[in-house]
Coordinates of C-alpha atoms and ligand atoms in Angstrom, one line a residue:
X1 CA 18.3 -30.7 -0.8
X2 CA 16.0 -28.0 -2.1
X3 CA 16.7 -25.8 -5.1
X4 CA 19.8 -27.6 -6.1
X5 CA 20.7 -27.5 -9.9
X6 CA 20.5 -30.7 -11.9
X7 CA 22.7 -30.2 -15.0
X8 CA 22.8 -33.8 -16.4
X9 CA 20.5 -36.2 -18.0
X10 CA 19.3 -39.1 -15.8
X11 CA 19.5 -41.6 -18.6
X12 CA 21.9 -40.6 -21.4
X13 CA 22.0 -42.6 -24.6
X14 CA 24.4 -45.5 -25.0
X15 CA 26.8 -44.4 -27.7
X16 CA 27.3 -46.3 -30.9
X17 CA 31.0 -45.4 -30.9
X18 CA 33.1 -48.0 -29.2
X19 CA 36.0 -46.4 -27.3
X20 CA 39.4 -48.1 -27.4
X21 CA 40.4 -50.2 -24.4
X22 CA 41.8 -48.0 -21.6
X23 CA 39.9 -44.9 -22.8
X24 CA 40.0 -42.0 -20.3
X25 CA 37.3 -39.4 -19.7
X26 CA 39.8 -36.7 -18.8
X27 CA 37.4 -34.0 -17.8
X28 CA 34.6 -34.7 -15.4
X29 CA 33.6 -33.7 -11.9
X30 CA 31.7 -34.9 -8.8
X31 CA 29.4 -32.8 -6.6
X32 CA 29.2 -33.9 -3.0
X33 CA 27.5 -35.8 -1.7
X34 CA 26.7 -32.5 0.0
X35 CA 25.8 -34.1 3.4
X36 CA 29.4 -35.3 3.7
X37 CA 31.2 -32.7 1.5
X38 CA 29.4 -29.3 1.8
X39 CA 29.9 -26.7 -0.8
X40 CA 32.2 -23.7 -0.4
X41 CA 30.6 -20.6 1.1
X42 CA 31.9 -18.9 -2.1
X43 CA 30.3 -21.3 -4.5
X44 CA 28.7 -19.6 -7.5
X45 CA 26.2 -22.4 -8.1
X46 CA 24.7 -25.0 -5.9
X47 CA 24.3 -28.3 -7.7
X48 CA 22.4 -31.5 -6.7
X49 CA 24.6 -34.4 -5.7
X50 CA 26.6 -36.0 -8.6
X51 CA 28.2 -38.8 -6.7
X52 CA 31.2 -41.0 -7.5
X53 CA 28.8 -44.0 -8.0
X54 CA 26.9 -42.0 -10.6
X55 CA 30.1 -41.0 -12.4
X56 CA 31.4 -44.6 -12.5
X57 CA 28.0 -45.9 -13.8
X58 CA 28.3 -43.3 -16.6
X59 CA 31.9 -44.3 -17.3
X60 CA 30.7 -47.9 -17.8
X61 CA 27.7 -46.9 -19.8
X62 CA 29.9 -44.8 -22.2
X63 CA 32.3 -47.7 -22.6
X64 CA 35.2 -45.8 -20.9
X65 CA 37.8 -47.2 -18.5
X66 CA 39.0 -44.3 -16.4
X67 CA 38.2 -40.8 -15.3
X68 CA 40.2 -37.6 -14.5
X69 CA 38.1 -35.8 -11.9
X70 CA 38.6 -32.0 -11.9
X71 CA 37.8 -30.3 -8.6
X72 CA 34.7 -28.2 -9.3
X73 CA 34.6 -24.6 -8.3
X74 CA 31.6 -25.1 -6.0
X75 CA 33.9 -27.1 -3.7
X76 CA 36.4 -24.3 -3.5
X77 CA 39.8 -25.4 -2.2
X78 CA 38.5 -28.3 -0.1
X79 CA 39.4 -31.3 -2.3
X80 CA 37.7 -33.9 -0.1
X81 CA 34.9 -34.8 -2.5
X82 CA 37.3 -35.2 -5.3
X83 CA 39.7 -37.4 -3.2
X84 CA 36.7 -39.4 -2.0
X85 CA 35.7 -40.2 -5.6
X86 CA 39.3 -41.1 -6.6
X87 CA 39.6 -43.4 -3.5
X88 CA 36.3 -45.2 -4.5
X89 CA 37.5 -45.7 -8.1
X90 CA 40.0 -48.5 -7.3
X91 CA 42.7 -46.9 -9.3
X92 CA 40.5 -46.0 -12.2
X93 CA 40.4 -42.3 -11.4
X94 CA 43.0 -39.5 -10.8
X95 CA 42.3 -35.9 -10.2
X96 CA 43.0 -32.2 -10.5
X97 CA 42.9 -30.1 -7.3
X98 CA 42.3 -26.5 -6.5
X99 CA 44.7 -25.2 -3.8
X100 CA 45.8 -22.1 -2.0
X101 CA 49.3 -20.8 -2.5
X102 CA 50.1 -21.4 1.2
X103 CA 49.1 -25.0 1.3
X104 CA 51.5 -27.1 3.4
X105 CA 54.0 -29.4 1.7
X106 CA 52.5 -32.3 3.8
X107 CA 49.1 -31.5 2.4
X108 CA 50.4 -31.5 -1.2
X109 CA 51.9 -35.0 -0.4
X110 CA 48.5 -36.1 0.9
X111 CA 46.9 -35.0 -2.4
X112 CA 49.5 -36.8 -4.4
X113 CA 49.0 -40.0 -2.4
X114 CA 45.2 -39.5 -3.0
X115 CA 45.7 -39.5 -6.8
X116 CA 45.9 -35.8 -7.6
X117 CA 48.3 -35.0 -10.5
X118 CA 47.7 -31.3 -11.1
X119 CA 46.1 -28.1 -10.0
X120 CA 43.5 -25.9 -11.7
X121 CA 43.8 -22.2 -12.3
X122 CA 40.3 -20.8 -13.1
X123 CA 39.9 -17.4 -14.7
X124 CA 36.2 -17.5 -15.3
X125 CA 34.7 -14.5 -13.4
X126 CA 31.3 -16.2 -13.2
X127 CA 32.9 -19.1 -11.3
X128 CA 35.5 -17.6 -9.0
X129 CA 35.9 -14.3 -7.0
X130 CA 39.6 -13.9 -7.9
X131 CA 42.3 -15.3 -10.1
X132 CA 45.5 -14.2 -8.5
X133 CA 48.3 -14.8 -11.1
X134 CA 51.1 -14.3 -8.6
X135 CA 49.7 -16.9 -6.3
X136 CA 49.1 -19.3 -9.2
X137 CA 52.7 -19.0 -10.2
X138 CA 53.8 -19.7 -6.6
X139 CA 51.6 -22.8 -6.7
X140 CA 53.0 -23.8 -10.1
X141 CA 56.5 -23.6 -8.8
X142 CA 55.6 -25.7 -5.7
X143 CA 54.0 -28.5 -7.7
X144 CA 57.0 -28.9 -10.0
X145 CA 58.8 -31.3 -7.7
X146 CA 55.7 -33.6 -7.6
X147 CA 55.7 -33.9 -11.4
X148 CA 52.2 -32.3 -11.6
X149 CA 50.8 -30.0 -14.3
X150 CA 48.6 -26.9 -14.3
X151 CA 45.1 -27.0 -15.8
X152 CA 44.1 -23.5 -16.9
X153 CA 40.5 -22.4 -17.6
X154 CA 39.9 -19.1 -19.4
X155 CA 37.8 -17.5 -22.1
X156 CA 39.2 -16.8 -25.5
X157 CA 39.2 -13.0 -25.0
X158 CA 41.6 -13.4 -22.1
X159 CA 44.3 -15.3 -23.9
X160 CA 46.4 -12.4 -25.2
X161 CA 46.6 -10.9 -21.7
X162 CA 47.4 -14.2 -20.1
X163 CA 50.4 -15.0 -22.4
X164 CA 53.0 -13.7 -19.9
X165 CA 51.4 -15.6 -17.1
X166 CA 51.3 -18.8 -19.1
X167 CA 54.9 -18.4 -20.3
X168 CA 55.9 -18.1 -16.6
X169 CA 54.3 -21.5 -15.6
X170 CA 57.2 -23.9 -15.1
X171 CA 55.2 -27.1 -15.4
X172 CA 53.2 -28.6 -18.3
X173 CA 49.9 -26.9 -19.0
X174 CA 46.5 -28.3 -20.0
X175 CA 44.0 -25.8 -21.5
X176 CA 40.4 -26.5 -20.5
X177 CA 37.9 -26.6 -23.4
X178 CA 40.6 -25.1 -25.7
X179 CA 40.2 -21.8 -24.0
X180 CA 36.6 -21.5 -25.1
X181 CA 37.2 -20.5 -28.8
X182 CA 34.4 -19.2 -31.0
X183 CA 34.1 -22.4 -33.0
X184 CA 31.5 -20.8 -35.4
X185 CA 34.4 -18.8 -36.9
X186 CA 35.8 -22.1 -38.2
X187 CA 39.2 -23.8 -37.8
X188 CA 41.0 -20.6 -38.9
X189 CA 39.0 -18.3 -36.8
X190 CA 41.0 -15.8 -34.6
X191 CA 40.5 -17.7 -31.4
X192 CA 41.8 -21.0 -32.7
X193 CA 44.7 -19.3 -34.5
X194 CA 45.7 -17.7 -31.2
X195 CA 45.5 -21.1 -29.5
X196 CA 47.7 -22.6 -32.2
X197 CA 50.3 -19.9 -31.6
X198 CA 50.2 -20.7 -27.9
X199 CA 50.6 -24.5 -28.7
X200 CA 53.5 -23.6 -31.0
X201 CA 55.3 -21.6 -28.3
X202 CA 55.8 -24.6 -26.1
X203 CA 55.7 -28.4 -26.6
X204 CA 54.4 -29.1 -23.1
X205 CA 50.9 -27.5 -23.6
X206 CA 47.9 -29.7 -24.2
X207 CA 44.3 -28.9 -24.7
X208 CA 41.0 -30.5 -24.1
X209 CA 38.8 -31.0 -27.2
X210 CA 35.8 -30.7 -25.0
X211 CA 32.4 -29.1 -24.6
X212 CA 30.6 -28.8 -27.9
X213 CA 27.6 -28.1 -25.8
X214 CA 29.2 -25.0 -24.3
X215 CA 30.9 -23.8 -27.4
X216 CA 28.5 -24.5 -30.3
X217 CA 25.1 -22.9 -29.6
X218 CA 23.5 -24.5 -32.6
X219 CA 23.3 -27.7 -30.5
X220 CA 23.6 -31.3 -31.6
X221 CA 25.1 -32.6 -33.8
X222 CA 27.4 -29.7 -33.1
X223 CA 28.7 -29.4 -36.7
X224 CA 30.6 -26.1 -36.1
X225 CA 32.5 -27.7 -33.2
X226 CA 33.4 -30.7 -35.3
X227 CA 34.7 -28.8 -38.3
X228 CA 36.6 -26.3 -36.1
X229 CA 38.2 -28.8 -33.7
X230 CA 39.0 -31.8 -36.0
X231 CA 41.9 -30.0 -37.7
X232 CA 43.3 -28.9 -34.4
X233 CA 43.3 -32.5 -33.1
X234 CA 44.8 -33.7 -36.4
X235 CA 47.6 -31.1 -36.3
X236 CA 48.4 -31.7 -32.6
X237 CA 47.8 -35.4 -32.1
X238 CA 50.0 -35.7 -29.0
X239 CA 48.7 -32.7 -27.3
X240 CA 44.9 -33.4 -27.1
X241 CA 42.6 -34.8 -24.4
X242 CA 38.9 -35.5 -24.4
X243 CA 36.3 -35.4 -21.6
X244 CA 32.6 -35.6 -21.1
X245 CA 32.5 -32.7 -18.7
X246 CA 29.8 -34.6 -16.8
X247 CA 27.9 -33.5 -14.7
X248 CA 28.1 -30.4 -17.0
X249 CA 28.2 -27.7 -14.2
X250 CA 25.8 -24.9 -14.8
X251 CA 24.3 -26.3 -18.0
X252 CA 20.7 -25.6 -17.1
X253 CA 19.5 -25.3 -20.6
X254 CA 20.4 -27.6 -23.5
X255 CA 21.9 -30.2 -21.2
X256 CA 23.9 -32.5 -23.5
X257 CA 23.3 -36.2 -23.9
X258 CA 26.6 -37.9 -22.9
X259 CA 26.1 -40.7 -25.4
X260 CA 25.8 -38.1 -28.2
X261 CA 29.0 -36.4 -26.9
X262 CA 30.8 -39.7 -27.2
X263 CA 29.4 -40.4 -30.6
X264 CA 31.0 -37.1 -31.8
X265 CA 34.5 -38.6 -31.3
X266 CA 35.0 -40.0 -34.8
X267 CA 34.1 -36.5 -36.1
X268 CA 36.8 -34.8 -34.1
X269 CA 39.4 -37.5 -34.3
X270 CA 39.0 -39.1 -37.7
X271 CA 41.3 -42.2 -37.5
X272 CA 41.7 -45.0 -35.1
X273 CA 45.3 -44.0 -34.5
X274 CA 44.3 -40.4 -33.6
X275 CA 41.6 -41.7 -31.2
X276 CA 44.1 -43.9 -29.5
X277 CA 46.2 -40.9 -28.7
X278 CA 43.3 -38.6 -27.8
X279 CA 41.6 -41.1 -25.5
X280 CA 44.4 -43.4 -24.2
X281 CA 48.0 -42.5 -24.8
X282 CA 47.9 -38.7 -24.1
X283 CA 45.9 -38.9 -20.9
X284 CA 47.8 -41.9 -19.7
X285 CA 51.1 -40.0 -20.1
X286 CA 49.8 -37.1 -18.0
X287 CA 47.8 -39.0 -15.3
X288 CA 49.2 -42.5 -15.2
X289 CA 52.8 -41.9 -16.3
X290 CA 54.0 -45.0 -14.5
X291 CA 51.9 -47.1 -16.8
X292 CA 52.9 -45.2 -20.0
X293 CA 53.6 -47.6 -22.8
X294 CA 52.2 -50.6 -20.9
X295 CA 49.4 -52.1 -22.9
X296 CA 46.5 -52.9 -20.6
X297 CA 42.7 -52.8 -21.1
X298 CA 41.5 -51.3 -17.9
Ligands
0GY1 C1 33.6 -27.1 -16.5 C2 33.0 -25.8 -16.8 C3 32.4 -25.0 -15.9 C4 32.4 -25.1 -14.5 C5 33.4 -25.6 -13.7 O1 34.6 -25.9 -11.7 C6 33.5 -25.5 -12.3 O2 32.5 -25.1 -11.6 O3 34.5 -26.1 -14.3 C7 31.7 -23.9 -16.4 O4 30.7 -23.4 -15.8 O5 32.0 -23.4 -17.5 O6 34.7 -27.3 -17.0 O7 33.0 -27.9 -15.9

């Protein structure tokens, strides 16, 4: 396909860091393949195919065991590409869907059977035409019976205005990329303090300690990200998730090396016990709750 964006490295480094058995890459996406799963007519970017096979090869290369595949905005509310990837994973992937408020109950059940365990509410203007809070609340109420959670993606300057909306969500919440704080302001910068206040307001809010490449313009080794995020992970050890963000939607400049992203992990989660929670226990509780507490190495 002509003029499609490639936002990932063809051959990322193999990390030196060895992930614990059962480690979950809890934020990644697939694109297409477009010939089978065309992009939404409202897509704000048109990427090249980033297929399930490519994702699973990366998973193995990085030494991870499982993936949580987040429906990318370019696929709109048609979750077929995400479901296809989950189906091909042989139980090693689950997913987050994007749905309309009037989705049929039967369709929600189909998504659940296909491995979906939550929905995403995206507030980034450059990615979506609209973020209708009233409809999002309707969706959040409808998914409660399924035991799903809501993944919310917003920029730090939106957080104060979003507090009433977030307070009204009746299911657990996962914050994408920590709500994109200014990590250069350090661990006590205003954005991370506001995030801590949110985390302190409810025990069922988690965050993804993800995307140094998006949040730390200085580039690798992303020192500002490491020093701002490590204290957050240490202070909220049961509330953090990690993901590669592959295939790094929209990252046309300074595409990160996935191996380097993995090698950051000891700098954001300093102890083995913390990394076990970040990479295994916390994502398993949200995405494979039926296996929670069962030691296995897949
Ligand atoms: C991310 C971030 C971005 C894109 C999407 O769904 C998406 O298109 O999530 C972004 O451009 O910041 O989480 O992948």
